[in-house]
Amino acid sequence: MAVLTINNRFGANGGRLASTTPRFSLSRFGGRWLSPLALLLLWEAGSRIGLIPERTLAAPSAVLGTLVEMVMSGELPSNLLVSFARVAAGLLIGVGLGLALGLVAGLSRAGELAVDPLMQIKRTIPALALTPLFIVWFGIGETPKVALIAFGTIFPVYLNLYSGIRGVDLRLLDAAKSFGLSRWEQVWHVVLPSALPSLLVGLRYALSVSILVLVVAEQINASAGLGYLINNARDFMRTDIIVVCLMVYAILGLGADWLVRTIEARALIWRPSIVEL
Amino acid sequence: MDARLGFSTVDSAVHQPHPDPVVRLRDFTRRFGANTIIDGLDLDIAPGEFIALLGRSGSGKTTLLRTLAGLDEVRGQDVEVPTSRAVVFQDARLLPWKPVWKNVTLGLKGDGVRERSEAALKEVGLGHRMDAWPLTLSGGEAQRVALARALVREPSLLLLDEPFAALDALTRYRMHDLVLSLWRTHRPAVLIVTHDVEEAIALADRVLVLDTGRIVAQERITAPRGERASFAARLREKLLSHLGGDDHGDGVVRFAPIAEAAE
């Protein structure tokens, strides 16, 4: 106990010393970027002196050059658009179905009985495991790719909406009832807003799942899209193009996350943590 | 005989109910399975009357309030409650995703709802918090919003379910004054459920004591509010005895005699 107290006092003294002494702070001057930058420099240097052969991994400068070239020629934008359309279509169907099923199961006992067991069975099947079956059913065109994305994104939306609806605060619902709100008004003013935070978590999951599934789905005999670019580049050992496409996937993921965070900041503005920002 | 003291026991045999009460319950019974929560209860509330309902937990007061609030089915029972009624719960129960003024007019339709909301919020002294989010309010403020939400409906029956139990003493006294002044302005019939005997004595015209689903005592207080200090202690003791305990703590198990016995 005594030792602990002494340690604490030392700790407190140390803290005060550190805070009063003006000190150059790395973190204040973009210190978080230092290590990735160092890695990039090492990578570039390794490529320049021939330590990393180009067929293993292209140099960052070469990747950058290829990126500019692919953007200028229109090759990257047009293929990106194709991939984007796949994700958008898949998400539209998957999120739409997830919303509909979540509402049905969440708002009615009969709906829960009808929908929930099926959804729980569906949950046990990984979306990607259905790839062969979807190819048999839908061929190798756009349909299986969109269908895979849709299939993978239904569940996160469904589950989070359903549990969000069921988690509604019954005391709030009682209050709404006591003021004479109709069943529909209770759903609109109380149940759905209280399920929204949970639904947005589901949406965020769905977006990251959609990009994951896109990567795999696009490896199926595609004639356009990011996956097609990657497959082509693999055949010609163009590691620079592969790296460019990986970067684009990463940017897509970041963009999706940004989208949901923007929606959250607007829709959940009533939450104190967001209000204080 | 107690009338000159400022309060009198209501004799239900002699008591003349109001000819046109806002609430009228006759032989009201409520059971959950084998448990009888409310047992053959008769209750009249006159227009503009201020009633306090005292009872220990499990005495059935919440069930009675839910019935009066229209939250529970009362099929096949002789129950008359007005359609214009409003409830203030112990926890304010504001919808956190609606700004204060929209909470006040929740479910109201038509033009000028914002103006009506503003007027009600000004009455409870919160005109400046109209656009605030409920989660940024203090407990007392939230409860005042809940009062505004009830009053904006101009109810003929205002139900208060232990509305001040979670507030600190100072805020509670301020809320008592606020409720009384709002009651004098709007004249709804008020039923306040409480377990605080002082609160009941300070606010009500009539105090009911509920125990195991029956009204076991009724006291009418005739003295004006603010002049009740002279008999408050006597009435308090009387009410507490009906509640199954009293000032001397007879209901509390004592351990001293056991200690003596051990010696």
mmCIF file of N, CA, C and O in Angstrom, chain B residues 200-233:
data_model
loop_
_atom_site.group_PDB
_atom_site.id
_atom_site.type_symbol
_atom_site.label_atom_id
_atom_site.label_comp_id
_atom_site.label_asym_id
_atom_site.label_seq_id
_atom_site.Cartn_x
_atom_site.Cartn_y
_atom_site.Cartn_z
ATOM 1 N N ALA B 200 -48.228 14.534 -0.385
ATOM 2 C CA ALA B 200 -49.682 14.370 -0.467
ATOM 3 C C ALA B 200 -50.387 15.449 0.353
ATOM 4 O O ALA B 200 -51.342 16.079 -0.110
ATOM 5 N N ILE B 201 -49.904 15.688 1.580
ATOM 6 C CA ILE B 201 -50.551 16.672 2.450
ATOM 7 C C ILE B 201 -50.408 18.082 1.887
ATOM 8 O O ILE B 201 -51.325 18.895 1.942
ATOM 9 N N ALA B 202 -49.241 18.377 1.306
ATOM 10 C CA ALA B 202 -48.997 19.728 0.811
ATOM 11 C C ALA B 202 -49.847 20.048 -0.420
ATOM 12 O O ALA B 202 -50.205 21.202 -0.644
ATOM 13 N N LEU B 203 -50.174 19.033 -1.228
ATOM 14 C CA LEU B 203 -50.778 19.320 -2.530
ATOM 15 C C LEU B 203 -52.278 19.065 -2.602
ATOM 16 O O LEU B 203 -53.000 19.796 -3.281
ATOM 17 N N ALA B 204 -52.782 18.035 -1.923
ATOM 18 C CA ALA B 204 -54.070 17.475 -2.310
ATOM 19 C C ALA B 204 -55.263 18.070 -1.559
ATOM 20 O O ALA B 204 -55.132 18.625 -0.478
ATOM 21 N N ASP B 205 -56.470 17.961 -2.208
ATOM 22 C CA ASP B 205 -57.733 18.200 -1.523
ATOM 23 C C ASP B 205 -58.159 16.949 -0.768
ATOM 24 O O ASP B 205 -58.832 17.015 0.250
ATOM 25 N N ARG B 206 -57.800 15.812 -1.354
ATOM 26 C CA ARG B 206 -58.248 14.537 -0.792
ATOM 27 C C ARG B 206 -57.094 13.550 -0.916
ATOM 28 O O ARG B 206 -56.448 13.482 -1.965
ATOM 29 N N VAL B 207 -56.817 12.831 0.156
ATOM 30 C CA VAL B 207 -55.741 11.852 0.151
ATOM 31 C C VAL B 207 -56.354 10.457 0.263
ATOM 32 O O VAL B 207 -57.140 10.194 1.175
ATOM 33 N N LEU B 208 -56.019 9.583 -0.671
ATOM 34 C CA LEU B 208 -56.489 8.206 -0.612
ATOM 35 C C LEU B 208 -55.316 7.306 -0.245
ATOM 36 O O LEU B 208 -54.213 7.519 -0.715
ATOM 37 N N VAL B 209 -55.595 6.322 0.597
ATOM 38 C CA VAL B 209 -54.553 5.337 0.902
ATOM 39 C C VAL B 209 -54.990 4.008 0.320
ATOM 40 O O VAL B 209 -56.068 3.506 0.612
ATOM 41 N N LEU B 210 -54.140 3.484 -0.568
ATOM 42 C CA LEU B 210 -54.453 2.227 -1.235
ATOM 43 C C LEU B 210 -53.613 1.129 -0.603
ATOM 44 O O LEU B 210 -52.415 1.301 -0.391
ATOM 45 N N ASP B 211 -54.275 0.010 -0.274
ATOM 46 C CA ASP B 211 -53.519 -1.118 0.259
ATOM 47 C C ASP B 211 -54.152 -2.398 -0.248
ATOM 48 O O ASP B 211 -55.379 -2.558 -0.185
ATOM 49 N N THR B 212 -53.339 -3.308 -0.757
ATOM 50 C CA THR B 212 -53.768 -4.570 -1.358
ATOM 51 C C THR B 212 -55.011 -4.380 -2.227
ATOM 52 O O THR B 212 -55.984 -5.124 -2.124
ATOM 53 N N GLY B 213 -54.984 -3.357 -3.060
ATOM 54 C CA GLY B 213 -56.036 -3.181 -4.053
ATOM 55 C C GLY B 213 -57.320 -2.568 -3.539
ATOM 56 O O GLY B 213 -58.312 -2.519 -4.260
ATOM 57 N N ARG B 214 -57.346 -2.107 -2.273
ATOM 58 C CA ARG B 214 -58.535 -1.428 -1.754
ATOM 59 C C ARG B 214 -58.147 -0.081 -1.208
ATOM 60 O O ARG B 214 -57.023 0.114 -0.756
ATOM 61 N N ILE B 215 -59.134 0.833 -1.213
ATOM 62 C CA ILE B 215 -58.905 2.115 -0.559
ATOM 63 C C ILE B 215 -59.189 1.916 0.918
ATOM 64 O O ILE B 215 -60.321 1.633 1.313
ATOM 65 N N VAL B 216 -58.158 2.013 1.746
ATOM 66 C CA VAL B 216 -58.330 1.718 3.173
ATOM 67 C C VAL B 216 -58.547 2.988 3.983
ATOM 68 O O VAL B 216 -58.954 2.906 5.138
ATOM 69 N N ALA B 217 -58.292 4.153 3.410
ATOM 70 C CA ALA B 217 -58.538 5.396 4.147
ATOM 71 C C ALA B 217 -58.675 6.542 3.164
ATOM 72 O O ALA B 217 -58.083 6.539 2.089
ATOM 73 N N GLN B 218 -59.496 7.509 3.536
ATOM 74 C CA GLN B 218 -59.652 8.723 2.737
ATOM 75 C C GLN B 218 -59.678 9.900 3.690
ATOM 76 O O GLN B 218 -60.429 9.900 4.651
ATOM 77 N N GLU B 219 -58.868 10.894 3.440
ATOM 78 C CA GLU B 219 -58.881 12.105 4.251
ATOM 79 C C GLU B 219 -59.118 13.295 3.332
ATOM 80 O O GLU B 219 -58.446 13.439 2.307
ATOM 81 N N ARG B 220 -60.097 14.120 3.709
ATOM 82 C CA ARG B 220 -60.305 15.356 2.948
ATOM 83 C C ARG B 220 -59.620 16.496 3.698
ATOM 84 O O ARG B 220 -59.774 16.628 4.919
ATOM 85 N N ILE B 221 -58.830 17.282 2.986
ATOM 86 C CA ILE B 221 -58.122 18.394 3.625
ATOM 87 C C ILE B 221 -58.825 19.677 3.201
ATOM 88 O O ILE B 221 -58.878 19.996 2.013
ATOM 89 N N THR B 222 -59.360 20.380 4.177
ATOM 90 C CA THR B 222 -60.124 21.583 3.860
ATOM 91 C C THR B 222 -59.294 22.849 4.036
ATOM 92 O O THR B 222 -59.615 23.884 3.457
ATOM 93 N N ALA B 223 -58.240 22.771 4.829
ATOM 94 C CA ALA B 223 -57.412 23.959 5.067
ATOM 95 C C ALA B 223 -56.699 24.353 3.784
ATOM 96 O O ALA B 223 -56.322 23.489 2.992
ATOM 97 N N PRO B 224 -56.556 25.664 3.544
ATOM 98 C CA PRO B 224 -55.847 26.089 2.340
ATOM 99 C C PRO B 224 -54.393 25.627 2.367
ATOM 100 O O PRO B 224 -53.807 25.476 3.439
ATOM 101 N N ARG B 225 -53.856 25.417 1.161
ATOM 102 C CA ARG B 225 -52.443 25.036 1.068
ATOM 103 C C ARG B 225 -51.602 26.188 1.614
ATOM 104 O O ARG B 225 -51.915 27.352 1.399
ATOM 105 N N GLY B 226 -50.569 25.859 2.312
ATOM 106 C CA GLY B 226 -49.753 26.896 2.925
ATOM 107 C C GLY B 226 -50.128 27.127 4.393
ATOM 108 O O GLY B 226 -49.372 27.703 5.151
ATOM 109 N N GLU B 227 -51.343 26.652 4.771
ATOM 110 C CA GLU B 227 -51.745 26.783 6.187
ATOM 111 C C GLU B 227 -51.957 25.404 6.783
ATOM 112 O O GLU B 227 -52.842 25.192 7.601
ATOM 113 N N ARG B 228 -51.160 24.474 6.317
ATOM 114 C CA ARG B 228 -51.399 23.100 6.744
ATOM 115 C C ARG B 228 -50.367 22.623 7.748
ATOM 116 O O ARG B 228 -50.413 21.477 8.182
ATOM 117 N N ALA B 229 -49.421 23.494 8.081
ATOM 118 C CA ALA B 229 -48.342 23.071 8.971
ATOM 119 C C ALA B 229 -48.877 22.667 10.338
ATOM 120 O O ALA B 229 -48.359 21.749 10.977
ATOM 121 N N SER B 230 -50.005 23.347 10.789
ATOM 122 C CA SER B 230 -50.492 23.125 12.148
ATOM 123 C C SER B 230 -50.932 21.679 12.375
ATOM 124 O O SER B 230 -50.766 21.135 13.452
ATOM 125 N N PHE B 231 -51.506 21.071 11.365
ATOM 126 C CA PHE B 231 -52.011 19.705 11.582
ATOM 127 C C PHE B 231 -51.257 18.657 10.772
ATOM 128 O O PHE B 231 -51.589 17.477 10.814
ATOM 129 N N ALA B 232 -50.258 19.082 10.006
ATOM 130 C CA ALA B 232 -49.564 18.157 9.109
ATOM 131 C C ALA B 232 -49.011 16.948 9.862
ATOM 132 O O ALA B 232 -49.143 15.812 9.407
ATOM 133 N N ALA B 233 -48.442 17.207 11.045
ATOM 134 C CA ALA B 233 -47.821 16.113 11.787
ATOM 135 C C ALA B 233 -48.866 15.077 12.192
ATOM 136 O O ALA B 233 -48.631 13.864 12.095
#
